[in-house]
PDB file of C-alpha atoms in Angstrom:
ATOM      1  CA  UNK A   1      32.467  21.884-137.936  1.00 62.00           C
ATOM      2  CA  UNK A   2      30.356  21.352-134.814  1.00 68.00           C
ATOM      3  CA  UNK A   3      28.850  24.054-132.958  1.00 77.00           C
ATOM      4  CA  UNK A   4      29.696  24.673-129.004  1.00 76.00           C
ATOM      5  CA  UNK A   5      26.504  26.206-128.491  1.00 82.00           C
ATOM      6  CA  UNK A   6      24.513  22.725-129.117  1.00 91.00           C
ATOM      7  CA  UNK A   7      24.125  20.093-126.371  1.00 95.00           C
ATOM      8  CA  UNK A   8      26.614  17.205-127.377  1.00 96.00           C
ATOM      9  CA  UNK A   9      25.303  13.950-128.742  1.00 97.00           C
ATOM     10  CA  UNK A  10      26.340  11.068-126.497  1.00 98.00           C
ATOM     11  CA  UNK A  11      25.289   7.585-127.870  1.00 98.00           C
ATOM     12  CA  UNK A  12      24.733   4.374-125.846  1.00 97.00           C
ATOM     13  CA  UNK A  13      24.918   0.962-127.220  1.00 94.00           C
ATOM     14  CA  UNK A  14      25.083  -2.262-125.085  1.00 88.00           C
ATOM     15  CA  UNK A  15      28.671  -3.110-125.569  1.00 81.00           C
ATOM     16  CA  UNK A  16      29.919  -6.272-126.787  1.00 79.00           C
ATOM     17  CA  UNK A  17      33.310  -8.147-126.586  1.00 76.00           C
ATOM     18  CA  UNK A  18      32.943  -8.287-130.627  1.00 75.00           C
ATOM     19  CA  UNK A  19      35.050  -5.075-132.203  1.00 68.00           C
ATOM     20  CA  UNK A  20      33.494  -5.121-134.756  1.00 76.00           C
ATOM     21  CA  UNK A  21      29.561  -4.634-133.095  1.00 78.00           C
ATOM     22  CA  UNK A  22      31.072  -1.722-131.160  1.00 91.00           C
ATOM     23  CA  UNK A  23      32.023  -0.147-134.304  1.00 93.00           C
ATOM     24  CA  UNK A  24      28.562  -0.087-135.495  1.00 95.00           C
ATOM     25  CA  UNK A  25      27.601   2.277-132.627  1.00 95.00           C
ATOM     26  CA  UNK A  26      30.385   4.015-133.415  1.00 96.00           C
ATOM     27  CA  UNK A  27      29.434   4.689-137.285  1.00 97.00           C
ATOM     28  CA  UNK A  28      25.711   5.399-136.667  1.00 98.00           C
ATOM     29  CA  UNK A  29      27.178   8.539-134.219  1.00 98.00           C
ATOM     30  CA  UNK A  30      29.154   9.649-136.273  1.00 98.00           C
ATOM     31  CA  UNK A  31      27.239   9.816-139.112  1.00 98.00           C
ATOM     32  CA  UNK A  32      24.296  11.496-136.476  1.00 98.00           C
ATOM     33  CA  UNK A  33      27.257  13.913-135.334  1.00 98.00           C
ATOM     34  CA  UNK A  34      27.925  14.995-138.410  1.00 98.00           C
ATOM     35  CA  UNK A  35      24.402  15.349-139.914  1.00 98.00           C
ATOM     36  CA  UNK A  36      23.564  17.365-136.758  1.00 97.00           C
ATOM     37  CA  UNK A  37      26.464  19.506-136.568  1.00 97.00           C
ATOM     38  CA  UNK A  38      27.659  18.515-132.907  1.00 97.00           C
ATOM     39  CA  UNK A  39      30.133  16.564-131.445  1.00 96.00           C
ATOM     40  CA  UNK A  40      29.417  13.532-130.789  1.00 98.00           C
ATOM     41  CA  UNK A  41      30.851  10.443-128.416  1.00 98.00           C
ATOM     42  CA  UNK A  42      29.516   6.868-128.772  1.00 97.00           C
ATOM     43  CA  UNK A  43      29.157   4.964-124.998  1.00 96.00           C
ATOM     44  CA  UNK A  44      28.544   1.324-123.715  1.00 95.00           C
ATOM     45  CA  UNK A  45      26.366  -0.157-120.929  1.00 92.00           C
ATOM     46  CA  UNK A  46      29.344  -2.784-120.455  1.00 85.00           C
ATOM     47  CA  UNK A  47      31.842  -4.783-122.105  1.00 81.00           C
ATOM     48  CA  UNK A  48      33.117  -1.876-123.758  1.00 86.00           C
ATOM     49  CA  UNK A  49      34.382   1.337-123.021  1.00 92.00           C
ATOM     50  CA  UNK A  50      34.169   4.077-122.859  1.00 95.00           C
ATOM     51  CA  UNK A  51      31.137   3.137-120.689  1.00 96.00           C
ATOM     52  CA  UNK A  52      27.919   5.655-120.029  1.00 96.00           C
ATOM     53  CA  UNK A  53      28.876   6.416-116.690  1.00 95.00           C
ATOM     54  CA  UNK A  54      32.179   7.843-117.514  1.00 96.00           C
ATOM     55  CA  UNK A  55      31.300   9.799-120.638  1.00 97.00           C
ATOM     56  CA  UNK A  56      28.802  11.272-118.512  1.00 96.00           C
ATOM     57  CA  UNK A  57      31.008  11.846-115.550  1.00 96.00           C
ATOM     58  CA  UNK A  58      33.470  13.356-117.839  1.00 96.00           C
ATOM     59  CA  UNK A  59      30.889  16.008-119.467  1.00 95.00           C
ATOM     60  CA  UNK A  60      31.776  19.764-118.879  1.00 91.00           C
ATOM     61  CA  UNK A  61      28.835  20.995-121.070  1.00 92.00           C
ATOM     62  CA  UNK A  62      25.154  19.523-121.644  1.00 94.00           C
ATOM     63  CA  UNK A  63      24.660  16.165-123.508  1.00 96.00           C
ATOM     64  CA  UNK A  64      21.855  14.747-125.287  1.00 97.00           C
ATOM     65  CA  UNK A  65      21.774  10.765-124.464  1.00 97.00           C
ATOM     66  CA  UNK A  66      20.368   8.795-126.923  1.00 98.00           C
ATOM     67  CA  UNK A  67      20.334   5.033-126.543  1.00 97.00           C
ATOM     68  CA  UNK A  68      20.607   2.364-129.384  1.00 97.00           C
ATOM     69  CA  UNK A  69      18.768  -0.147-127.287  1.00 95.00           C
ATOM     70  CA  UNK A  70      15.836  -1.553-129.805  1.00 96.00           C
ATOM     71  CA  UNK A  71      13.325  -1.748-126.841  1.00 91.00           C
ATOM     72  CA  UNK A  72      12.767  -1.606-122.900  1.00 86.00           C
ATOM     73  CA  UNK A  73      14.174  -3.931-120.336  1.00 82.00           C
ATOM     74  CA  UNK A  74      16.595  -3.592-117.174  1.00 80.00           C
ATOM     75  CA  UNK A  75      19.615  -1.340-119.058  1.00 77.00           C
ATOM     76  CA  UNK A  76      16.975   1.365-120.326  1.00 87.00           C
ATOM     77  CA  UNK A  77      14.807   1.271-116.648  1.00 87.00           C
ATOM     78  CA  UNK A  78      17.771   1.282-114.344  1.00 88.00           C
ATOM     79  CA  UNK A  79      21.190   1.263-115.429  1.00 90.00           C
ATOM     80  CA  UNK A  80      21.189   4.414-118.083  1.00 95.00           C
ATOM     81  CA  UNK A  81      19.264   6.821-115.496  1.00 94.00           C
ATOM     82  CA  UNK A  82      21.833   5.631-112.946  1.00 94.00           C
ATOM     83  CA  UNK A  83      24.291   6.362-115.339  1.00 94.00           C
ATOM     84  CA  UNK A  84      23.012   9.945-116.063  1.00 95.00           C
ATOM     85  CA  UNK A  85      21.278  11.002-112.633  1.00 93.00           C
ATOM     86  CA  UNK A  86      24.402  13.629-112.140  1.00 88.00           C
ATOM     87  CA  UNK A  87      25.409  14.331-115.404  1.00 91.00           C
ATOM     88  CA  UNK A  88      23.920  17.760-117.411  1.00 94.00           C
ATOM     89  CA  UNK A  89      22.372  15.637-119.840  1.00 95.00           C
ATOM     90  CA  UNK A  90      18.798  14.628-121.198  1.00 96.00           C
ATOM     91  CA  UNK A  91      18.186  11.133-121.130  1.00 97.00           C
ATOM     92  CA  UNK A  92      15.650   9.695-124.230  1.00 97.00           C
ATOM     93  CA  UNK A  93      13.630   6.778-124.732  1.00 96.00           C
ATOM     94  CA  UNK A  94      14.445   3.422-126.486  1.00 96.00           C
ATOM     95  CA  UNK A  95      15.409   3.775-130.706  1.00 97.00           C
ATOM     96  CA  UNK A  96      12.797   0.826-131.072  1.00 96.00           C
ATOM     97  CA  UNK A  97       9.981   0.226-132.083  1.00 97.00           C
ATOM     98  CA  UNK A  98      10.230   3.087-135.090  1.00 98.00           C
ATOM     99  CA  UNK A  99       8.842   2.903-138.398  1.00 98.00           C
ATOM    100  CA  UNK A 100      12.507   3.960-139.622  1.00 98.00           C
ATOM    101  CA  UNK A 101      13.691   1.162-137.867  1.00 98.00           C
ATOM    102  CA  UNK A 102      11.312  -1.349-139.880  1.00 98.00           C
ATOM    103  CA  UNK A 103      12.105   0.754-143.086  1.00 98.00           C
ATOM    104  CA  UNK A 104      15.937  -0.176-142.227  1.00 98.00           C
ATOM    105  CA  UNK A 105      14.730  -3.997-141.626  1.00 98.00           C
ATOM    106  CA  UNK A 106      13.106  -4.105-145.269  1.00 98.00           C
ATOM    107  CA  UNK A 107      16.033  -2.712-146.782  1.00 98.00           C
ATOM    108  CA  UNK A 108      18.027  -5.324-145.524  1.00 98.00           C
ATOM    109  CA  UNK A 109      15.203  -8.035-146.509  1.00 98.00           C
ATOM    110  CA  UNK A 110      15.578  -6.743-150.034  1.00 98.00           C
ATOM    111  CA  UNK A 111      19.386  -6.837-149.632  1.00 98.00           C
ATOM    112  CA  UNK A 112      19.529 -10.740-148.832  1.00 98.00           C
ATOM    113  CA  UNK A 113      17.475 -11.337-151.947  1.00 98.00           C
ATOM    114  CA  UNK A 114      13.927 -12.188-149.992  1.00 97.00           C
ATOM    115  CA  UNK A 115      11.656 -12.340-152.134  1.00 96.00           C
ATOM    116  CA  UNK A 116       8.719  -9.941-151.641  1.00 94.00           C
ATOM    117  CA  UNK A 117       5.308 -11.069-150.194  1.00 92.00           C
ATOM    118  CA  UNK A 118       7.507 -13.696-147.805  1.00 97.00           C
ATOM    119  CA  UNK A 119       6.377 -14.350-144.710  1.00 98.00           C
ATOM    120  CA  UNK A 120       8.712 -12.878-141.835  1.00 98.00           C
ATOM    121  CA  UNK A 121       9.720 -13.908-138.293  1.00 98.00           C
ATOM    122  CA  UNK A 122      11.325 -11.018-136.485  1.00 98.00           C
ATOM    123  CA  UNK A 123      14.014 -12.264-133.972  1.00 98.00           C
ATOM    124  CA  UNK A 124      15.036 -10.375-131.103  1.00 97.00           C
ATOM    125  CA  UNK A 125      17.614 -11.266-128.218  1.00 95.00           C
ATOM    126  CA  UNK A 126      14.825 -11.043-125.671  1.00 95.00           C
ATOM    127  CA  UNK A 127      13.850  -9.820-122.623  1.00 94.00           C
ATOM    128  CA  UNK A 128      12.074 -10.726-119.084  1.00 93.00           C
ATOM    129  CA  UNK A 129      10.603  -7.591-118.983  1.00 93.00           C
ATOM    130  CA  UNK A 130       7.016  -7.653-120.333  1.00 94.00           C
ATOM    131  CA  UNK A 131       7.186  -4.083-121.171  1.00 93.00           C
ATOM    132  CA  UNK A 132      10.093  -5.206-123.551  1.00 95.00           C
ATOM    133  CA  UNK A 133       7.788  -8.030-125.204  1.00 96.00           C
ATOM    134  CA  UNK A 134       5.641  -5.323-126.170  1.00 95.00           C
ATOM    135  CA  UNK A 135       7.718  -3.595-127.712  1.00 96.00           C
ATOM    136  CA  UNK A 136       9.127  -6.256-129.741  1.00 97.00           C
ATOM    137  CA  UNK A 137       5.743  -6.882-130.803  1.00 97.00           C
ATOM    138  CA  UNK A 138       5.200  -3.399-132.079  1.00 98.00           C
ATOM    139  CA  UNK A 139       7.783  -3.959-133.781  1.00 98.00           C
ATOM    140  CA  UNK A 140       6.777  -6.797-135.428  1.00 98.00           C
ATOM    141  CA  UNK A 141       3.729  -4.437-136.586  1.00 98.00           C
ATOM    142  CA  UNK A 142       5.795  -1.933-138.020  1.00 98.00           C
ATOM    143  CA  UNK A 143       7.629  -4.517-140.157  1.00 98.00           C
ATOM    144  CA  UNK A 144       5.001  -6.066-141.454  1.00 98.00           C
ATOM    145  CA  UNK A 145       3.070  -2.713-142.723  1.00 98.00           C
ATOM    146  CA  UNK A 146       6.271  -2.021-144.139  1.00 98.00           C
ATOM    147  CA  UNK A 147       7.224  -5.275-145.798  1.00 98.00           C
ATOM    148  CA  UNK A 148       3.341  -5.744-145.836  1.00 97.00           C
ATOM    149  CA  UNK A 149       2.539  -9.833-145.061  1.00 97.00           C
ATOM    150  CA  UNK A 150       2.430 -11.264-141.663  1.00 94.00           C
ATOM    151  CA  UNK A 151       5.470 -11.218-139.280  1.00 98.00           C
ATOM    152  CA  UNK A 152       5.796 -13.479-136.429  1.00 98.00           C
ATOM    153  CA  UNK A 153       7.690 -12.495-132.901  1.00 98.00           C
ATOM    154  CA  UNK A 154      10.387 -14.632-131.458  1.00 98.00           C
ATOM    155  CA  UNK A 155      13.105 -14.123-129.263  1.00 98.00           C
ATOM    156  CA  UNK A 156      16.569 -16.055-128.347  1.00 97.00           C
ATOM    157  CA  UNK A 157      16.187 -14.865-124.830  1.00 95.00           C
ATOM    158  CA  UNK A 158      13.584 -14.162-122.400  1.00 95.00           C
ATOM    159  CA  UNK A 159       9.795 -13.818-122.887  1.00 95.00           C
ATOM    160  CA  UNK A 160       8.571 -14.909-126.164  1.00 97.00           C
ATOM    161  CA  UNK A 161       8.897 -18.318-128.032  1.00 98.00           C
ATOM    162  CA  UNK A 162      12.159 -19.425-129.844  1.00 97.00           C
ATOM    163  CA  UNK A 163      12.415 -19.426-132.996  1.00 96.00           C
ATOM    164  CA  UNK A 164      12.929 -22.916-133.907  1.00 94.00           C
ATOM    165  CA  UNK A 165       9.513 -22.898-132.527  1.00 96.00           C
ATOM    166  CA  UNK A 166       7.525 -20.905-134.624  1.00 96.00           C
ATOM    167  CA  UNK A 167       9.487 -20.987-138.197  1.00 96.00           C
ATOM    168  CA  UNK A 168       8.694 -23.328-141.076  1.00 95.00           C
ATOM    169  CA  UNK A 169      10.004 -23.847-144.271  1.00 94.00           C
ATOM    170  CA  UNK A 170       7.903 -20.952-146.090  1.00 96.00           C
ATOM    171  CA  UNK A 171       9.113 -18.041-143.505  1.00 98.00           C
ATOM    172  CA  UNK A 172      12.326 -15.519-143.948  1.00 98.00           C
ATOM    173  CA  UNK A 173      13.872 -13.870-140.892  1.00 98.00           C
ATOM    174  CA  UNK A 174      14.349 -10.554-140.081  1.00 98.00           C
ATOM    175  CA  UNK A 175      16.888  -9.904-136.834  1.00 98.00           C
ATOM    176  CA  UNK A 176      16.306  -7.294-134.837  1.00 98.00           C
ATOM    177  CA  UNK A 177      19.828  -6.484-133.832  1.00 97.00           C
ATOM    178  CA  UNK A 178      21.433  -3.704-134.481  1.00 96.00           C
ATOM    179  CA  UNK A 179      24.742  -5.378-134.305  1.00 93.00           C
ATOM    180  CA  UNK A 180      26.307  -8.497-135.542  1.00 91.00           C
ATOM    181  CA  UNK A 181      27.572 -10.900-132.094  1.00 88.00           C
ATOM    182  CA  UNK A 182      26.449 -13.650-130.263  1.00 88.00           C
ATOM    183  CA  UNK A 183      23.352 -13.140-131.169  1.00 92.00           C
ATOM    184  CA  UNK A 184      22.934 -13.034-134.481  1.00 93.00           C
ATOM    185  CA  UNK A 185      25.836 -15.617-135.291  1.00 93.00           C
ATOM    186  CA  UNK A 186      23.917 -17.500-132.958  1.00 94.00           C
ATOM    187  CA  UNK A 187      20.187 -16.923-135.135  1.00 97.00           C
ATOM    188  CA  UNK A 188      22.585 -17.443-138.336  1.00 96.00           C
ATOM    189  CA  UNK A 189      23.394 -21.326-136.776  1.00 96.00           C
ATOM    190  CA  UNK A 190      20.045 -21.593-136.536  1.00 95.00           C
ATOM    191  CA  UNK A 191      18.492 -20.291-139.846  1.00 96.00           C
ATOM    192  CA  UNK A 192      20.841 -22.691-141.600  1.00 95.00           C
ATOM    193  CA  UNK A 193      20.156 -25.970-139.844  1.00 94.00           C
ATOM    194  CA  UNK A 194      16.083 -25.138-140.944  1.00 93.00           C
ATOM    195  CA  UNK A 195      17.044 -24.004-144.805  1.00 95.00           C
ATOM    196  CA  UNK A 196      15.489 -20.855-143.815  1.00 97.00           C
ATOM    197  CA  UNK A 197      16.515 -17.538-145.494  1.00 98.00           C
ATOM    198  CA  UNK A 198      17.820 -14.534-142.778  1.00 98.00           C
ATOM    199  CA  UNK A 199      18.712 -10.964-143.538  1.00 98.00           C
ATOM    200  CA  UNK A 200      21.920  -9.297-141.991  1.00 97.00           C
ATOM    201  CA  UNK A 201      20.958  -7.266-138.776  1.00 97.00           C
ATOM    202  CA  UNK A 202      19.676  -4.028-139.095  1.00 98.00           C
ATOM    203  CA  UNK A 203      23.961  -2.403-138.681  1.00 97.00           C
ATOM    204  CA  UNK A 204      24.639   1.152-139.792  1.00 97.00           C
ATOM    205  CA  UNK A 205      21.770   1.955-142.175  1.00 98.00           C
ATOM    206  CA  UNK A 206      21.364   5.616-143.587  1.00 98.00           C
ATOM    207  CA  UNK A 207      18.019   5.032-141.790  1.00 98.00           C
ATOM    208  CA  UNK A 208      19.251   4.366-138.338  1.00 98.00           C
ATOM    209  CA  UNK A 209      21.420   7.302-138.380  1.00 98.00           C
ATOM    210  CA  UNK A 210      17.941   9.638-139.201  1.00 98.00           C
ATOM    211  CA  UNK A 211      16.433   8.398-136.582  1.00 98.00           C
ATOM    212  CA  UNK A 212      19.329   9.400-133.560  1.00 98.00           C
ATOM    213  CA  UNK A 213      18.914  12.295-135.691  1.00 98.00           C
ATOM    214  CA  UNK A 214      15.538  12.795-135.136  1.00 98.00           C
ATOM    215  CA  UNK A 215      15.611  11.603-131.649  1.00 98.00           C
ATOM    216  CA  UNK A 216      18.439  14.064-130.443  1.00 98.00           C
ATOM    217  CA  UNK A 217      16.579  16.950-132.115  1.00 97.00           C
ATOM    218  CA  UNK A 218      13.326  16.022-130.063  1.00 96.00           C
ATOM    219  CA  UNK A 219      15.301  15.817-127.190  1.00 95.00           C
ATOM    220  CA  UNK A 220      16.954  19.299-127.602  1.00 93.00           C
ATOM    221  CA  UNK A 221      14.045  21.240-127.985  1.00 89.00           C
ATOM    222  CA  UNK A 222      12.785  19.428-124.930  1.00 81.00           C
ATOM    223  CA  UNK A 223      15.927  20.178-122.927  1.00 75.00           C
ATOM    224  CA  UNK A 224      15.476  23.906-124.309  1.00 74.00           C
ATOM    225  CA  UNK A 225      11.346  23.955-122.911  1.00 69.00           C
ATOM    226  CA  UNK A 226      12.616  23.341-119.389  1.00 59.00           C
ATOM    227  CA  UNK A 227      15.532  24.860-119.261  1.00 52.00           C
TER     228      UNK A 227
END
């Protein structure tokens, strides 16, 4: 049972053509919803609806907006405040980098049967934002006090080298992508052709779903202080 007096959780994922990498936004908000007691509504950027803007536009009561972008680039600087400048909703900050986010990614490791002690190359879609390669190599930190040996950063996109150029023979990979898509079926291709071992992407994990959690529940007390 959710309660009315709570701001709403509103989610907001990229959007992909793929059903089945909406649906992964769609089970990490409900899974927050329910946790937090609130109803909850998972969104797009594009390729998917219902996109931001609409949810938003549609909104009778205050919203918490929490996006399940892994890092900074041109959706989180321009099009999600666009989407939200009229809407009575709080806006937060990336989900990555977040030590529950490299928890997830070690879970997964240990779920592909990578051995422990492995050297790691994270692999992210990318970004031309530098701001974006930071993050991504935060991340990268995270994971590898978590998994605890050396990770590497590459990217399939954007800033950053590829990752045919940086793996050999003696490295795993860990994606950072929250959903499965062009992207990671794309970084599977790849991880085959070198004999390379990759985990699945990081997906719905119970960990993921504390963190929106955690982030909505930041945001709410904020959106109570300046009320």
């Amino acid at each position: 049972m959710s309660d009315p007096s709570l701001p709403s959780l509103v989610t907001v994922a990229h959007g992909t053509r793929r059903a089945g990498g909406n649906e992964i936004a769609r089970q990490i908000t409900r899974g927050a919803g329910v946790a937090l007691g609130v109803e909850s509504t998972a969104a797009y950027v594009e390729l998917s609806e219902p996109l931001l803007a609409d949810v938003v536009a549609g909104l009778d009561s205050s919203a918490v907006v929490v996006p399940l972008l892994l890092s900074t680039g041109f959706h989180v600087r321009t099009d999600l405040p666009r989407a939200c400048v009229d809407g009575p909703v709080v806006l937060g900050r990336p989900l990555g980098p977040d030590p529950l986010l490299a928890a997830a990614q070690v879970a997964r490791l240990v779920t592909a049967g990578i051995e422990p002690g492995r050297p790691l190359v994270l692999v992210a879609a990318g970004s031309t934002d530098p701001v974006a390669w930071r993050d991504l190599r935060a991340a990268s930190h995270l994971l590898a006090d978590a998994w605890g040996t050396k990770v590497r950063t590459a990217t399939l996109g954007g800033l950053g080298p590829r990752p045919e150029e940086v793996l050999t023979p003696d490295d795993a990979v860990s994606p950072y992508l929250l959903s499965p898509g062009l992207f990671s079926r794309r970084l599977a291709e790849q991880c085959e052709a070198l004999s390379v071992p990759c985990a699945d992407v990081i997906g719905p994990h119970p960990l993921v779903v504390d963190l929106v959690v955690e982030r909505y529940r930041d945001l709410a007390a904020e959106a109570r202080a300046t009320a």
